[in-house]
mmCIF file of C-alpha atoms in Angstrom:
data_model
loop_
_atom_site.group_PDB
_atom_site.id
_atom_site.type_symbol
_atom_site.label_atom_id
_atom_site.label_comp_id
_atom_site.label_asym_id
_atom_site.label_seq_id
_atom_site.Cartn_x
_atom_site.Cartn_y
_atom_site.Cartn_z
ATOM 1 C CA UNK A 1 42.214 -22.072 30.799
ATOM 2 C CA UNK A 2 44.363 -21.957 27.663
ATOM 3 C CA UNK A 3 42.888 -22.102 24.164
ATOM 4 C CA UNK A 4 44.236 -22.048 20.623
ATOM 5 C CA UNK A 5 42.694 -21.303 17.257
ATOM 6 C CA UNK A 6 39.198 -19.898 17.672
ATOM 7 C CA UNK A 7 38.112 -17.165 17.055
ATOM 8 C CA UNK A 8 41.184 -16.066 15.085
ATOM 9 C CA UNK A 9 41.342 -19.227 12.987
ATOM 10 C CA UNK A 10 38.011 -18.326 11.364
ATOM 11 C CA UNK A 11 39.776 -15.391 9.730
ATOM 12 C CA UNK A 12 43.019 -17.178 8.885
ATOM 13 C CA UNK A 13 44.953 -15.823 11.862
ATOM 14 C CA UNK A 14 46.954 -17.556 14.577
ATOM 15 C CA UNK A 15 46.805 -17.110 18.328
ATOM 16 C CA UNK A 16 45.216 -18.268 21.530
ATOM 17 C CA UNK A 17 43.626 -17.110 24.748
ATOM 18 C CA UNK A 18 44.054 -17.491 28.476
ATOM 19 C CA UNK A 19 41.834 -17.126 31.528
ATOM 20 C CA UNK A 20 43.225 -17.283 35.054
ATOM 21 C CA UNK A 21 41.274 -17.223 38.291
ATOM 22 C CA UNK A 22 42.847 -14.948 40.905
ATOM 23 C CA UNK A 23 42.022 -13.583 44.342
ATOM 24 C CA UNK A 24 38.902 -11.636 45.338
ATOM 25 C CA UNK A 25 36.654 -13.562 42.950
ATOM 26 C CA UNK A 26 38.414 -12.043 39.934
ATOM 27 C CA UNK A 27 39.533 -13.480 36.614
ATOM 28 C CA UNK A 28 42.059 -12.192 34.106
ATOM 29 C CA UNK A 29 41.677 -13.088 30.470
ATOM 30 C CA UNK A 30 43.194 -12.086 27.194
ATOM 31 C CA UNK A 31 43.669 -12.992 23.552
ATOM 32 C CA UNK A 32 47.137 -13.292 22.046
ATOM 33 C CA UNK A 33 46.957 -12.433 18.343
ATOM 34 C CA UNK A 34 49.919 -13.320 16.174
ATOM 35 C CA UNK A 35 50.753 -10.128 14.253
ATOM 36 C CA UNK A 36 51.643 -12.143 11.172
ATOM 37 C CA UNK A 37 47.970 -12.187 10.134
ATOM 38 C CA UNK A 38 47.249 -11.332 6.503
ATOM 39 C CA UNK A 39 43.824 -9.695 6.357
ATOM 40 C CA UNK A 40 44.093 -5.924 6.993
ATOM 41 C CA UNK A 41 40.426 -5.870 8.018
ATOM 42 C CA UNK A 42 41.112 -8.065 11.050
ATOM 43 C CA UNK A 43 40.796 -6.340 14.427
ATOM 44 C CA UNK A 44 42.474 -8.096 17.379
ATOM 45 C CA UNK A 45 40.397 -6.018 19.806
ATOM 46 C CA UNK A 46 37.116 -7.062 18.205
ATOM 47 C CA UNK A 47 38.245 -10.688 18.004
ATOM 48 C CA UNK A 48 38.762 -10.530 21.760
ATOM 49 C CA UNK A 49 35.284 -9.092 22.308
ATOM 50 C CA UNK A 50 33.833 -11.843 20.107
ATOM 51 C CA UNK A 51 35.754 -14.484 22.030
ATOM 52 C CA UNK A 52 34.130 -13.533 25.339
ATOM 53 C CA UNK A 53 30.732 -14.653 24.042
ATOM 54 C CA UNK A 54 31.879 -18.276 23.885
ATOM 55 C CA UNK A 55 30.147 -20.243 26.668
ATOM 56 C CA UNK A 56 33.543 -21.206 28.127
ATOM 57 C CA UNK A 57 34.134 -17.544 28.974
ATOM 58 C CA UNK A 58 30.574 -16.212 29.120
ATOM 59 C CA UNK A 59 29.564 -18.586 31.908
ATOM 60 C CA UNK A 60 32.386 -17.221 34.036
ATOM 61 C CA UNK A 61 32.037 -13.556 33.097
ATOM 62 C CA UNK A 62 28.254 -13.190 33.362
ATOM 63 C CA UNK A 63 27.138 -10.890 36.177
ATOM 64 C CA UNK A 64 30.726 -9.695 36.491
ATOM 65 C CA UNK A 65 32.181 -6.212 36.219
ATOM 66 C CA UNK A 66 35.113 -4.984 34.159
ATOM 67 C CA UNK A 67 37.794 -3.538 36.402
ATOM 68 C CA UNK A 68 40.788 -3.095 34.090
ATOM 69 C CA UNK A 69 41.916 -3.242 30.474
ATOM 70 C CA UNK A 70 45.266 -3.167 28.726
ATOM 71 C CA UNK A 71 47.250 -4.353 25.729
ATOM 72 C CA UNK A 72 50.874 -5.177 25.011
ATOM 73 C CA UNK A 73 52.934 -6.582 22.165
ATOM 74 C CA UNK A 74 54.691 -9.771 23.265
ATOM 75 C CA UNK A 75 58.141 -10.728 21.962
ATOM 76 C CA UNK A 76 57.406 -14.419 21.504
ATOM 77 C CA UNK A 77 59.678 -15.412 18.630
ATOM 78 C CA UNK A 78 61.880 -17.434 20.959
ATOM 79 C CA UNK A 79 65.468 -18.396 20.261
ATOM 80 C CA UNK A 80 65.408 -17.408 16.585
ATOM 81 C CA UNK A 81 64.314 -13.877 17.486
ATOM 82 C CA UNK A 82 66.824 -13.162 20.228
ATOM 83 C CA UNK A 83 68.818 -10.049 19.273
ATOM 84 C CA UNK A 84 72.415 -9.283 20.154
ATOM 85 C CA UNK A 85 71.994 -8.987 23.920
ATOM 86 C CA UNK A 86 75.015 -6.807 24.747
ATOM 87 C CA UNK A 87 76.122 -3.368 23.622
ATOM 88 C CA UNK A 88 78.500 -0.678 24.926
ATOM 89 C CA UNK A 89 77.192 0.393 28.316
ATOM 90 C CA UNK A 90 74.345 -2.079 28.657
ATOM 91 C CA UNK A 91 72.789 -5.515 28.410
ATOM 92 C CA UNK A 92 69.427 -6.510 26.936
ATOM 93 C CA UNK A 93 67.721 -9.082 29.152
ATOM 94 C CA UNK A 94 64.384 -10.683 29.974
ATOM 95 C CA UNK A 95 61.214 -10.011 28.027
ATOM 96 C CA UNK A 96 62.826 -6.980 26.362
ATOM 97 C CA UNK A 97 65.222 -9.412 24.689
ATOM 98 C CA UNK A 98 62.479 -11.984 24.058
ATOM 99 C CA UNK A 99 63.329 -14.798 26.481
ATOM 100 C CA UNK A 100 59.682 -15.891 26.749
ATOM 101 C CA UNK A 101 59.149 -19.656 26.426
ATOM 102 C CA UNK A 102 55.977 -19.526 24.358
ATOM 103 C CA UNK A 103 55.553 -23.286 24.321
ATOM 104 C CA UNK A 104 55.036 -23.111 28.092
ATOM 105 C CA UNK A 105 53.240 -19.733 27.932
ATOM 106 C CA UNK A 106 55.546 -18.471 30.656
ATOM 107 C CA UNK A 107 58.616 -16.320 30.796
ATOM 108 C CA UNK A 108 59.175 -14.951 34.306
ATOM 109 C CA UNK A 109 61.634 -17.743 35.113
ATOM 110 C CA UNK A 110 63.756 -17.276 31.978
ATOM 111 C CA UNK A 111 63.643 -13.484 32.333
ATOM 112 C CA UNK A 112 64.884 -13.739 35.924
ATOM 113 C CA UNK A 113 67.620 -16.170 34.932
ATOM 114 C CA UNK A 114 68.864 -13.845 32.190
ATOM 115 C CA UNK A 115 69.050 -11.091 34.804
ATOM 116 C CA UNK A 116 70.935 -13.339 37.231
ATOM 117 C CA UNK A 117 73.442 -14.244 34.512
ATOM 118 C CA UNK A 118 73.836 -10.533 33.722
ATOM 119 C CA UNK A 119 74.467 -9.758 37.403
ATOM 120 C CA UNK A 120 77.161 -12.444 37.585
ATOM 121 C CA UNK A 121 78.881 -11.086 34.471
ATOM 122 C CA UNK A 122 78.765 -7.498 35.737
ATOM 123 C CA UNK A 123 80.075 -8.490 39.161
ATOM 124 C CA UNK A 124 82.947 -10.488 37.701
ATOM 125 C CA UNK A 125 83.946 -7.602 35.436
ATOM 126 C CA UNK A 126 83.590 -5.092 38.286
ATOM 127 C CA UNK A 127 85.994 -7.128 40.412
ATOM 128 C CA UNK A 128 88.661 -6.631 37.748
ATOM 129 C CA UNK A 129 89.350 -3.706 35.458
ATOM 130 C CA UNK A 130 86.149 -1.686 35.183
ATOM 131 C CA UNK A 131 85.530 0.990 32.566
ATOM 132 C CA UNK A 132 82.370 2.966 31.949
ATOM 133 C CA UNK A 133 80.593 2.199 28.689
ATOM 134 C CA UNK A 134 82.324 -1.114 28.106
ATOM 135 C CA UNK A 135 80.755 -3.897 26.051
ATOM 136 C CA UNK A 136 80.296 -7.029 28.183
ATOM 137 C CA UNK A 137 80.472 -9.433 25.241
ATOM 138 C CA UNK A 138 81.062 -12.379 27.583
ATOM 139 C CA UNK A 139 77.391 -12.151 28.564
ATOM 140 C CA UNK A 140 76.415 -13.870 25.305
ATOM 141 C CA UNK A 141 78.548 -16.893 26.141
ATOM 142 C CA UNK A 142 77.388 -16.981 29.749
ATOM 143 C CA UNK A 143 73.728 -16.872 28.732
ATOM 144 C CA UNK A 144 74.214 -19.625 26.136
ATOM 145 C CA UNK A 145 75.664 -21.829 28.879
ATOM 146 C CA UNK A 146 72.642 -21.313 31.147
ATOM 147 C CA UNK A 147 69.593 -23.558 31.480
ATOM 148 C CA UNK A 148 67.425 -20.662 30.205
ATOM 149 C CA UNK A 149 69.095 -20.790 26.795
ATOM 150 C CA UNK A 150 68.877 -24.571 26.712
ATOM 151 C CA UNK A 151 65.147 -24.369 27.459
ATOM 152 C CA UNK A 152 64.608 -21.877 24.641
ATOM 153 C CA UNK A 153 66.642 -24.086 22.308
ATOM 154 C CA UNK A 154 64.471 -27.079 23.155
ATOM 155 C CA UNK A 155 61.233 -25.306 22.209
ATOM 156 C CA UNK A 156 62.614 -23.252 19.299
ATOM 157 C CA UNK A 157 60.464 -24.950 16.635
ATOM 158 C CA UNK A 158 57.154 -24.636 18.493
ATOM 159 C CA UNK A 159 56.011 -21.321 17.004
ATOM 160 C CA UNK A 160 57.268 -21.854 13.449
ATOM 161 C CA UNK A 161 55.643 -25.308 13.392
ATOM 162 C CA UNK A 162 52.281 -23.777 14.319
ATOM 163 C CA UNK A 163 52.617 -21.271 11.491
ATOM 164 C CA UNK A 164 53.796 -23.824 8.945
ATOM 165 C CA UNK A 165 51.490 -26.758 9.721
ATOM 166 C CA UNK A 166 48.548 -25.179 11.583
ATOM 167 C CA UNK A 167 47.406 -25.675 15.163
ATOM 168 C CA UNK A 168 46.722 -29.408 15.106
ATOM 169 C CA UNK A 169 49.623 -30.701 13.029
ATOM 170 C CA UNK A 170 51.930 -28.025 14.432
ATOM 171 C CA UNK A 171 51.104 -29.046 17.980
ATOM 172 C CA UNK A 172 51.645 -32.708 17.125
ATOM 173 C CA UNK A 173 55.031 -31.899 15.612
ATOM 174 C CA UNK A 174 55.991 -29.753 18.603
ATOM 175 C CA UNK A 175 54.993 -32.506 21.046
ATOM 176 C CA UNK A 176 57.273 -35.002 19.303
ATOM 177 C CA UNK A 177 60.104 -32.480 18.922
ATOM 178 C CA UNK A 178 60.022 -31.198 22.505
ATOM 179 C CA UNK A 179 58.955 -34.219 24.536
ATOM 180 C CA UNK A 180 60.431 -37.152 22.624
ATOM 181 C CA UNK A 181 63.529 -35.675 21.002
ATOM 182 C CA UNK A 182 64.077 -32.976 23.663
ATOM 183 C CA UNK A 183 64.640 -30.386 20.946
ATOM 184 C CA UNK A 184 67.657 -32.256 19.573
ATOM 185 C CA UNK A 185 66.365 -32.686 16.019
ATOM 186 C CA UNK A 186 69.124 -31.324 13.769
ATOM 187 C CA UNK A 187 67.209 -28.421 12.240
ATOM 188 C CA UNK A 188 65.765 -25.089 13.260
ATOM 189 C CA UNK A 189 62.627 -23.836 11.565
ATOM 190 C CA UNK A 190 62.384 -20.154 10.691
ATOM 191 C CA UNK A 191 59.733 -17.494 10.178
ATOM 192 C CA UNK A 192 61.596 -15.413 7.619
ATOM 193 C CA UNK A 193 58.861 -12.918 6.673
ATOM 194 C CA UNK A 194 58.353 -9.958 9.053
ATOM 195 C CA UNK A 195 54.879 -9.544 10.509
ATOM 196 C CA UNK A 196 54.208 -6.287 8.659
ATOM 197 C CA UNK A 197 55.111 -7.878 5.318
ATOM 198 C CA UNK A 198 52.526 -10.625 5.835
ATOM 199 C CA UNK A 199 49.704 -8.113 5.355
ATOM 200 C CA UNK A 200 47.875 -8.602 2.064
ATOM 201 C CA UNK A 201 46.213 -5.923 -0.034
ATOM 202 C CA UNK A 202 42.661 -5.093 1.007
ATOM 203 C CA UNK A 203 41.395 -6.002 -2.466
ATOM 204 C CA UNK A 204 42.654 -9.557 -1.975
ATOM 205 C CA UNK A 205 40.922 -10.099 1.371
ATOM 206 C CA UNK A 206 37.309 -10.376 2.498
ATOM 207 C CA UNK A 207 36.081 -7.374 4.465
ATOM 208 C CA UNK A 208 35.273 -8.393 8.032
ATOM 209 C CA UNK A 209 32.384 -7.062 10.097
ATOM 210 C CA UNK A 210 32.094 -7.447 13.840
ATOM 211 C CA UNK A 211 28.956 -7.384 16.006
ATOM 212 C CA UNK A 212 28.299 -4.291 18.052
ATOM 213 C CA UNK A 213 29.299 -4.626 21.719
ATOM 214 C CA UNK A 214 26.496 -5.518 24.073
ATOM 215 C CA UNK A 215 28.112 -3.710 27.065
ATOM 216 C CA UNK A 216 27.650 -6.888 29.090
ATOM 217 C CA UNK A 217 30.352 -9.197 27.786
ATOM 218 C CA UNK A 218 31.749 -7.127 24.914
ATOM 219 C CA UNK A 219 32.647 -3.443 24.969
ATOM 220 C CA UNK A 220 33.877 -0.615 22.754
ATOM 221 C CA UNK A 221 37.469 0.586 22.574
ATOM 222 C CA UNK A 222 37.061 3.974 24.206
ATOM 223 C CA UNK A 223 35.332 2.727 27.355
ATOM 224 C CA UNK A 224 38.017 0.047 27.586
ATOM 225 C CA UNK A 225 40.827 2.577 27.248
ATOM 226 C CA UNK A 226 39.213 4.570 30.058
ATOM 227 C CA UNK A 227 39.782 1.590 32.358
ATOM 228 C CA UNK A 228 43.492 1.556 31.511
ATOM 229 C CA UNK A 229 43.848 4.957 33.214
ATOM 230 C CA UNK A 230 46.096 6.099 30.389
ATOM 231 C CA UNK A 231 47.062 9.745 30.335
ATOM 232 C CA UNK A 232 49.531 11.991 28.500
ATOM 233 C CA UNK A 233 50.164 15.683 28.926
ATOM 234 C CA UNK A 234 48.315 17.281 26.045
ATOM 235 C CA UNK A 235 50.883 19.997 25.292
ATOM 236 C CA UNK A 236 53.703 17.547 24.538
ATOM 237 C CA UNK A 237 54.801 16.453 21.041
ATOM 238 C CA UNK A 238 52.983 13.434 19.637
ATOM 239 C CA UNK A 239 55.067 10.366 20.482
ATOM 240 C CA UNK A 240 53.847 8.394 17.447
ATOM 241 C CA UNK A 241 55.998 9.592 14.575
ATOM 242 C CA UNK A 242 55.118 9.302 10.884
ATOM 243 C CA UNK A 243 58.148 9.080 8.600
ATOM 244 C CA UNK A 244 55.940 10.272 5.734
ATOM 245 C CA UNK A 245 52.655 11.950 6.792
ATOM 246 C CA UNK A 246 51.171 11.429 3.320
ATOM 247 C CA UNK A 247 51.448 7.620 3.367
ATOM 248 C CA UNK A 248 48.368 6.755 5.487
ATOM 249 C CA UNK A 249 45.934 8.354 3.057
ATOM 250 C CA UNK A 250 47.928 8.105 -0.174
ATOM 251 C CA UNK A 251 49.052 4.498 0.245
ATOM 252 C CA UNK A 252 47.695 2.608 3.225
ATOM 253 C CA UNK A 253 44.067 3.657 2.757
ATOM 254 C CA UNK A 254 43.571 2.439 -0.837
ATOM 255 C CA UNK A 255 45.990 -0.498 -0.582
ATOM 256 C CA UNK A 256 45.420 -1.786 2.941
ATOM 257 C CA UNK A 257 42.211 0.002 4.036
ATOM 258 C CA UNK A 258 44.400 1.729 6.647
ATOM 259 C CA UNK A 259 44.810 -1.176 9.105
ATOM 260 C CA UNK A 260 46.095 1.077 11.910
ATOM 261 C CA UNK A 261 42.493 1.941 12.797
ATOM 262 C CA UNK A 262 41.901 -1.771 13.441
ATOM 263 C CA UNK A 263 45.146 -3.222 14.777
ATOM 264 C CA UNK A 264 45.425 -0.477 17.397
ATOM 265 C CA UNK A 265 43.581 -1.605 20.561
ATOM 266 C CA UNK A 266 43.116 1.929 21.875
ATOM 267 C CA UNK A 267 41.477 3.944 19.050
ATOM 268 C CA UNK A 268 44.638 5.998 18.583
ATOM 269 C CA UNK A 269 44.406 6.018 14.779
ATOM 270 C CA UNK A 270 41.395 7.269 12.851
ATOM 271 C CA UNK A 271 40.587 8.153 9.277
ATOM 272 C CA UNK A 272 38.421 11.267 9.527
ATOM 273 C CA UNK A 273 36.358 12.653 6.653
ATOM 274 C CA UNK A 274 35.293 16.301 6.523
ATOM 275 C CA UNK A 275 32.139 17.778 4.971
ATOM 276 C CA UNK A 276 33.845 18.095 1.600
ATOM 277 C CA UNK A 277 34.695 14.397 1.557
ATOM 278 C CA UNK A 278 38.407 14.937 2.168
ATOM 279 C CA UNK A 279 39.987 12.271 4.332
ATOM 280 C CA UNK A 280 42.784 12.775 6.828
ATOM 281 C CA UNK A 281 44.706 10.514 9.151
ATOM 282 C CA UNK A 282 44.244 11.480 12.792
ATOM 283 C CA UNK A 283 46.449 10.351 15.702
ATOM 284 C CA UNK A 284 44.814 10.445 19.132
ATOM 285 C CA UNK A 285 48.059 10.002 21.057
ATOM 286 C CA UNK A 286 46.290 10.651 24.356
ATOM 287 C CA UNK A 287 44.658 7.209 24.083
ATOM 288 C CA UNK A 288 47.897 5.254 23.599
ATOM 289 C CA UNK A 289 48.361 2.318 25.998
ATOM 290 C CA UNK A 290 51.949 1.758 24.817
ATOM 291 C CA UNK A 291 51.359 -1.651 23.271
ATOM 292 C CA UNK A 292 53.677 -0.726 20.337
ATOM 293 C CA UNK A 293 51.679 -2.797 17.852
ATOM 294 C CA UNK A 294 51.768 0.051 15.328
ATOM 295 C CA UNK A 295 55.564 0.053 15.306
ATOM 296 C CA UNK A 296 55.486 -3.657 14.409
ATOM 297 C CA UNK A 297 52.449 -4.160 12.166
ATOM 298 C CA UNK A 298 52.237 -1.042 10.002
ATOM 299 C CA UNK A 299 52.643 -2.439 6.437
ATOM 300 C CA UNK A 300 54.493 0.676 5.258
ATOM 301 C CA UNK A 301 56.715 0.724 8.366
ATOM 302 C CA UNK A 302 55.828 4.391 8.552
ATOM 303 C CA UNK A 303 55.001 4.614 12.275
ATOM 304 C CA UNK A 304 57.664 4.787 14.968
ATOM 305 C CA UNK A 305 56.707 4.633 18.635
ATOM 306 C CA UNK A 306 58.990 6.804 20.753
ATOM 307 C CA UNK A 307 58.981 7.338 24.498
ATOM 308 C CA UNK A 308 56.514 10.095 25.458
ATOM 309 C CA UNK A 309 57.489 12.929 27.730
ATOM 310 C CA UNK A 310 57.003 12.731 31.478
ATOM 311 C CA UNK A 311 55.301 9.754 33.051
ATOM 312 C CA UNK A 312 52.551 9.412 30.480
ATOM 313 C CA UNK A 313 50.874 6.152 29.605
ATOM 314 C CA UNK A 314 48.573 3.555 31.146
ATOM 315 C CA UNK A 315 48.308 3.015 34.890
ATOM 316 C CA UNK A 316 47.066 -0.500 35.485
ATOM 317 C CA UNK A 317 45.642 -0.943 38.987
ATOM 318 C CA UNK A 318 45.851 -4.748 39.146
ATOM 319 C CA UNK A 319 47.461 -6.099 35.981
#
C-alpha cells in the first residue's frame, strides 16, 4: 500500500505512507514527512500515530503487536540534490549521496549501481598509477553515463512538481513528464528554499493538538524509542552539538515554539520548566535514534549531529 496526502495535507504538509506485508504475518509501515513543512507545531511522529487510525491501516493492525520502531531522514531530492560525489581519498555513493528514485519509491537498485560504477573506476585506476588519497574525478563522468543517472534524470521533476502544484496536479504533471516525454522536457524544476527556511513563525501558524495515544494503534514516543533498542554510553560527550546554547530558549522558543521537541521522533529535545518558572532546553541524547532530522530542520541551524562514541545508537531487530 502506498498513499499520498493524508494526514499531512490537513496541516499543509507534504508526504505519503507505505505498508508492506512481509513474512511471519508481519507488516511494516511508515509515514514519510517532507521536512519542508511550514507549521512549527507539526509533529511527524504524531501524524504517523494519527494515520494508523485510518481504516485502511487499522483493519490490518488491529489485534497486532508492535515489535519494532525507528526513524530516518531520507535524502530524496533526486538529481537536483546530488552533491559532488568524489573527494580526495573517497567517493560518495548510494543513499548517502541521494540516489533514491522517489518517483518509484525505491533506491536499492540505483544505490547498487552507483557502487558498481565506483568499483569499476577504482579498479581501473588501481591497474595504473595508484596513489593514496587521490581524487577519482572520473567517477562523476562514469556515473553520468550509467543508466542510474539517466533514471534519476527522467524523474527529476517529480518532487518539485508535487511541491509546486500539489499532489493531484503534481502527479498529473509527473505522469506526463515521465511516461509520455520520458523526462526529456527541456527544463528542470527546482526547490530553492532549504527545508529549515520553510518554517514559519509560530505566531503565523495555528497551534496543532494531537489525540492522546490509545496504546492499541497509537503510542507515545518513549515506549516507541524503547522498541528501537537505542543505547549510548552515558559518560560520553553529548553528540548533539549546539552552536549557541542560548538560541533554543532565547530565539526558537518565542519565535518557533521550539520545534525540536516536535520534529524529533525520539523525545531527545525537551523544554523543561523549574519551580521558579525558568525554562531550559534539555537534550536527552540517550534517546537518539540517529535520524538526523534535527541537523536538517532546526530553523536556526543551531544543532549539529555528530557521530557518537563507541557503537551507540539504535539496534533494529528486523528493520
